[in-house]
């Protein structure tokens, strides 16, 4: 029993090394994409966002939104779902738990 | 590798404002629910004490009545 534990403890550095070498390229890929896609908006981009909202509202008023194709509508629906999920992730962070409130 | 997509600023602001709104909402709801849960636990404790008291009394009565039956059997 003690020998098995010793052998396991001796293997831990190799395991950690293997995990690091497995995850490094994947982390690099993730970082490569996240640096461009997941960054928060810079202060210069916020007026552009407000302009985008105004454009959507004017599209509603002019009836242009009725012209969207099903493909576009589906894509927009997916984007809205993703934004909604960020809200739920924020809620999990705020309540400091994944499932339920730990009162 | 596919080059990374340039995400529109509208989507970026929407994402991060949703994240911050979620954090605020989660924290507020937690602070709102915590005293309610503490109150419920306190009420549950008191009711449990009352229930246990009643059970103790009922058990004592049952033992007393049982004794009288056994005593009847022991009578010569």
mmCIF file of C-alpha atoms in Angstrom:
data_model
loop_
_atom_site.group_PDB
_atom_site.id
_atom_site.type_symbol
_atom_site.label_atom_id
_atom_site.label_comp_id
_atom_site.label_asym_id
_atom_site.label_seq_id
_atom_site.Cartn_x
_atom_site.Cartn_y
_atom_site.Cartn_z
ATOM 1 C CA UNK A 1 0.000 0.000 0.000
ATOM 2 C CA UNK A 2 2.732 2.435 0.979
ATOM 3 C CA UNK A 3 4.744 1.488 -2.124
ATOM 4 C CA UNK A 4 1.732 2.166 -4.383
ATOM 5 C CA UNK A 5 1.269 5.598 -2.810
ATOM 6 C CA UNK A 6 4.974 6.337 -3.252
ATOM 7 C CA UNK A 7 4.881 5.343 -6.906
ATOM 8 C CA UNK A 8 1.850 7.578 -7.436
ATOM 9 C CA UNK A 9 3.547 10.521 -5.737
ATOM 10 C CA UNK A 10 6.611 9.993 -7.925
ATOM 11 C CA UNK A 11 4.414 10.107 -11.019
ATOM 12 C CA UNK A 12 2.770 13.438 -10.156
ATOM 13 C CA UNK A 13 5.502 15.680 -11.678
ATOM 14 C CA UNK A 14 5.309 13.784 -14.963
ATOM 15 C CA UNK A 15 1.520 14.096 -14.916
ATOM 16 C CA UNK A 16 1.734 17.826 -14.308
ATOM 17 C CA UNK A 17 4.291 18.139 -17.101
ATOM 18 C CA UNK A 18 2.041 16.182 -19.464
ATOM 19 C CA UNK A 19 -0.978 18.305 -18.566
ATOM 20 C CA UNK A 20 0.999 21.513 -19.137
ATOM 21 C CA UNK A 21 2.320 20.386 -22.508
ATOM 22 C CA UNK A 22 -1.189 19.297 -23.540
ATOM 23 C CA UNK A 23 -2.866 22.507 -22.546
ATOM 24 C CA UNK A 24 -0.249 25.048 -23.687
ATOM 25 C CA UNK A 25 -1.030 24.991 -27.429
ATOM 26 C CA UNK A 26 -4.759 24.923 -26.741
ATOM 27 C CA UNK A 27 -4.465 27.852 -24.360
ATOM 28 C CA UNK A 28 -2.427 29.655 -27.026
ATOM 29 C CA UNK A 29 -5.189 29.103 -29.607
ATOM 30 C CA UNK A 30 -7.816 30.250 -27.135
ATOM 31 C CA UNK A 31 -5.825 33.364 -26.306
ATOM 32 C CA UNK A 32 -5.228 34.056 -29.994
ATOM 33 C CA UNK A 33 -8.964 34.217 -30.614
ATOM 34 C CA UNK A 34 -9.988 35.719 -27.297
ATOM 35 C CA UNK A 35 -7.622 38.682 -27.701
ATOM 36 C CA UNK A 36 -9.709 39.825 -30.667
ATOM 37 C CA UNK A 37 -13.170 38.452 -30.033
ATOM 38 C CA UNK A 38 -13.731 38.518 -26.277
ATOM 39 C CA UNK A 39 -12.206 41.852 -25.282
ATOM 40 C CA UNK A 40 -14.512 44.361 -23.631
ATOM 41 C CA UNK A 41 -15.492 47.340 -25.805
ATOM 42 C CA UNK A 42 -13.069 50.233 -25.649
ATOM 43 C CA UNK A 43 -14.594 53.617 -24.718
ATOM 44 C CA UNK A 44 -14.400 54.653 -28.380
ATOM 45 C CA UNK A 45 -16.665 51.807 -29.393
ATOM 46 C CA UNK A 46 -19.564 52.617 -27.105
ATOM 47 C CA UNK A 47 -20.922 55.458 -29.319
ATOM 48 C CA UNK A 48 -20.761 53.024 -32.223
ATOM 49 C CA UNK A 49 -22.859 50.605 -30.197
ATOM 50 C CA UNK A 50 -25.450 53.279 -29.465
ATOM 51 C CA UNK A 51 -25.518 54.118 -33.172
ATOM 52 C CA UNK A 52 -26.098 50.438 -33.880
ATOM 53 C CA UNK A 53 -29.099 50.383 -31.540
ATOM 54 C CA UNK A 54 -30.499 53.485 -33.284
ATOM 55 C CA UNK A 55 -30.041 51.794 -36.641
ATOM 56 C CA UNK A 56 -32.039 48.778 -35.435
ATOM 57 C CA UNK A 57 -34.809 51.008 -34.091
ATOM 58 C CA UNK A 58 -35.024 52.912 -37.381
ATOM 59 C CA UNK A 59 -35.156 49.556 -39.128
ATOM 60 C CA UNK A 60 -38.157 48.607 -37.009
ATOM 61 C CA UNK A 61 -39.932 51.868 -37.851
ATOM 62 C CA UNK A 62 -39.261 51.745 -41.560
ATOM 63 C CA UNK A 63 -40.372 48.118 -41.842
ATOM 64 C CA UNK A 64 -36.980 47.009 -43.109
ATOM 65 C CA UNK A 65 -36.891 44.359 -40.414
ATOM 66 C CA UNK A 66 -39.683 42.528 -42.191
ATOM 67 C CA UNK A 67 -37.228 41.845 -45.007
ATOM 68 C CA UNK A 68 -34.831 39.748 -42.931
ATOM 69 C CA UNK A 69 -34.316 36.274 -44.233
ATOM 70 C CA UNK A 70 -34.869 33.242 -42.025
ATOM 71 C CA UNK A 71 -31.125 32.599 -42.062
ATOM 72 C CA UNK A 72 -30.382 36.100 -40.806
ATOM 73 C CA UNK A 73 -33.135 35.890 -38.223
ATOM 74 C CA UNK A 74 -31.779 32.567 -36.982
ATOM 75 C CA UNK A 75 -28.292 34.036 -36.719
ATOM 76 C CA UNK A 76 -29.576 37.055 -34.831
ATOM 77 C CA UNK A 77 -31.514 34.757 -32.508
ATOM 78 C CA UNK A 78 -28.340 32.839 -31.732
ATOM 79 C CA UNK A 79 -26.466 36.059 -30.981
ATOM 80 C CA UNK A 80 -29.235 37.222 -28.653
ATOM 81 C CA UNK A 81 -29.189 33.852 -26.873
ATOM 82 C CA UNK A 82 -25.457 34.182 -26.367
ATOM 83 C CA UNK A 83 -25.849 37.648 -24.849
ATOM 84 C CA UNK A 84 -28.557 36.245 -22.546
ATOM 85 C CA UNK A 85 -26.191 33.508 -21.405
ATOM 86 C CA UNK A 86 -23.639 36.129 -20.404
ATOM 87 C CA UNK A 87 -26.313 37.553 -18.101
ATOM 88 C CA UNK A 88 -26.766 34.168 -16.424
ATOM 89 C CA UNK A 89 -23.021 33.749 -16.040
ATOM 90 C CA UNK A 90 -22.944 37.164 -14.367
ATOM 91 C CA UNK A 91 -25.722 36.018 -12.055
ATOM 92 C CA UNK A 92 -23.722 32.924 -11.111
ATOM 93 C CA UNK A 93 -20.743 35.160 -10.308
ATOM 94 C CA UNK A 94 -22.922 37.492 -8.245
ATOM 95 C CA UNK A 95 -24.543 34.767 -6.203
ATOM 96 C CA UNK A 96 -21.228 32.895 -5.811
ATOM 97 C CA UNK A 97 -22.559 29.532 -6.812
ATOM 98 C CA UNK A 98 -23.427 27.611 -9.943
ATOM 99 C CA UNK A 99 -26.757 26.046 -9.023
ATOM 100 C CA UNK A 100 -29.083 27.852 -6.665
ATOM 101 C CA UNK A 101 -28.544 30.452 -4.012
ATOM 102 C CA UNK A 102 -26.496 29.270 -1.075
ATOM 103 C CA UNK A 103 -28.530 30.955 1.682
ATOM 104 C CA UNK B 1 -6.326 28.572 -38.600
ATOM 105 C CA UNK B 2 -9.352 30.688 -39.269
ATOM 106 C CA UNK B 3 -8.573 34.353 -38.604
ATOM 107 C CA UNK B 4 -10.467 35.745 -35.609
ATOM 108 C CA UNK B 5 -13.730 37.501 -36.369
ATOM 109 C CA UNK B 6 -14.051 41.236 -35.743
ATOM 110 C CA UNK B 7 -17.049 41.377 -33.411
ATOM 111 C CA UNK B 8 -19.375 44.347 -33.833
ATOM 112 C CA UNK B 9 -19.162 46.919 -31.005
ATOM 113 C CA UNK B 10 -22.903 46.593 -30.367
ATOM 114 C CA UNK B 11 -22.534 42.914 -29.533
ATOM 115 C CA UNK B 12 -19.481 43.583 -27.372
ATOM 116 C CA UNK B 13 -21.209 46.267 -25.311
ATOM 117 C CA UNK B 14 -24.324 44.117 -25.041
ATOM 118 C CA UNK B 15 -22.311 41.135 -23.781
ATOM 119 C CA UNK B 16 -20.386 42.979 -21.147
ATOM 120 C CA UNK B 17 -23.317 45.057 -19.970
ATOM 121 C CA UNK B 18 -25.324 41.831 -19.652
ATOM 122 C CA UNK B 19 -22.468 40.350 -17.621
ATOM 123 C CA UNK B 20 -22.325 43.312 -15.256
ATOM 124 C CA UNK B 21 -26.120 43.439 -14.998
ATOM 125 C CA UNK B 22 -26.118 39.739 -14.121
ATOM 126 C CA UNK B 23 -23.508 40.207 -11.409
ATOM 127 C CA UNK B 24 -25.484 43.051 -9.856
ATOM 128 C CA UNK B 25 -28.743 41.092 -10.095
ATOM 129 C CA UNK B 26 -27.189 37.988 -8.549
ATOM 130 C CA UNK B 27 -25.685 39.918 -5.664
ATOM 131 C CA UNK B 28 -28.940 41.800 -4.974
ATOM 132 C CA UNK B 29 -31.088 38.677 -5.051
ATOM 133 C CA UNK B 30 -28.673 36.850 -2.764
ATOM 134 C CA UNK B 31 -28.771 39.680 -0.236
ATOM 135 C CA UNK B 32 -32.544 39.681 -0.483
ATOM 136 C CA UNK B 33 -32.954 35.925 -0.002
ATOM 137 C CA UNK B 34 -30.459 35.481 2.821
ATOM 138 C CA UNK B 35 -32.518 36.981 5.695
ATOM 139 C CA UNK B 36 -35.635 35.198 4.456
ATOM 140 C CA UNK B 37 -33.847 31.862 4.645
ATOM 141 C CA UNK B 38 -32.459 32.663 8.110
ATOM 142 C CA UNK B 39 -35.970 33.528 9.303
ATOM 143 C CA UNK B 40 -37.352 30.269 7.920
ATOM 144 C CA UNK B 41 -34.619 28.297 9.647
ATOM 145 C CA UNK B 42 -35.381 29.995 12.963
ATOM 146 C CA UNK B 43 -39.109 29.258 12.644
ATOM 147 C CA UNK B 44 -38.319 25.656 11.742
ATOM 148 C CA UNK B 45 -36.114 25.314 14.849
ATOM 149 C CA UNK B 46 -38.851 26.576 17.141
ATOM 150 C CA UNK B 47 -41.490 24.328 15.601
ATOM 151 C CA UNK B 48 -39.150 21.363 15.914
ATOM 152 C CA UNK B 49 -38.677 22.074 19.620
ATOM 153 C CA UNK B 50 -42.440 22.269 20.178
ATOM 154 C CA UNK B 51 -42.944 19.045 18.203
ATOM 155 C CA UNK B 52 -40.275 17.196 20.173
ATOM 156 C CA UNK B 53 -41.808 18.388 23.437
ATOM 157 C CA UNK B 54 -45.194 17.040 22.388
ATOM 158 C CA UNK B 55 -43.669 13.751 21.282
ATOM 159 C CA UNK B 56 -41.933 13.417 24.628
ATOM 160 C CA UNK B 57 -45.194 13.966 26.467
ATOM 161 C CA UNK B 58 -47.018 11.472 24.261
ATOM 162 C CA UNK B 59 -44.314 8.864 24.824
ATOM 163 C CA UNK B 60 -44.461 9.392 28.593
ATOM 164 C CA UNK B 61 -48.217 8.902 28.566
ATOM 165 C CA UNK B 62 -47.866 5.777 26.436
ATOM 166 C CA UNK B 63 -45.299 4.311 28.808
ATOM 167 C CA UNK B 64 -47.500 5.092 31.799
ATOM 168 C CA UNK B 65 -50.498 3.326 30.251
ATOM 169 C CA UNK B 66 -48.323 0.372 29.225
ATOM 170 C CA UNK B 67 -47.092 -0.029 32.781
ATOM 171 C CA UNK B 68 -50.652 -0.286 34.076
ATOM 172 C CA UNK B 69 -51.459 -3.121 31.616
ATOM 173 C CA UNK B 70 -48.354 -5.073 32.633
ATOM 174 C CA UNK B 71 -49.201 -4.501 36.256
ATOM 175 C CA UNK B 72 -52.647 -5.918 35.637
ATOM 176 C CA UNK B 73 -51.064 -9.055 34.184
ATOM 177 C CA UNK B 74 -48.736 -9.401 37.155
ATOM 178 C CA UNK B 75 -51.559 -9.366 39.637
ATOM 179 C CA UNK B 76 -51.952 -12.722 41.317
#
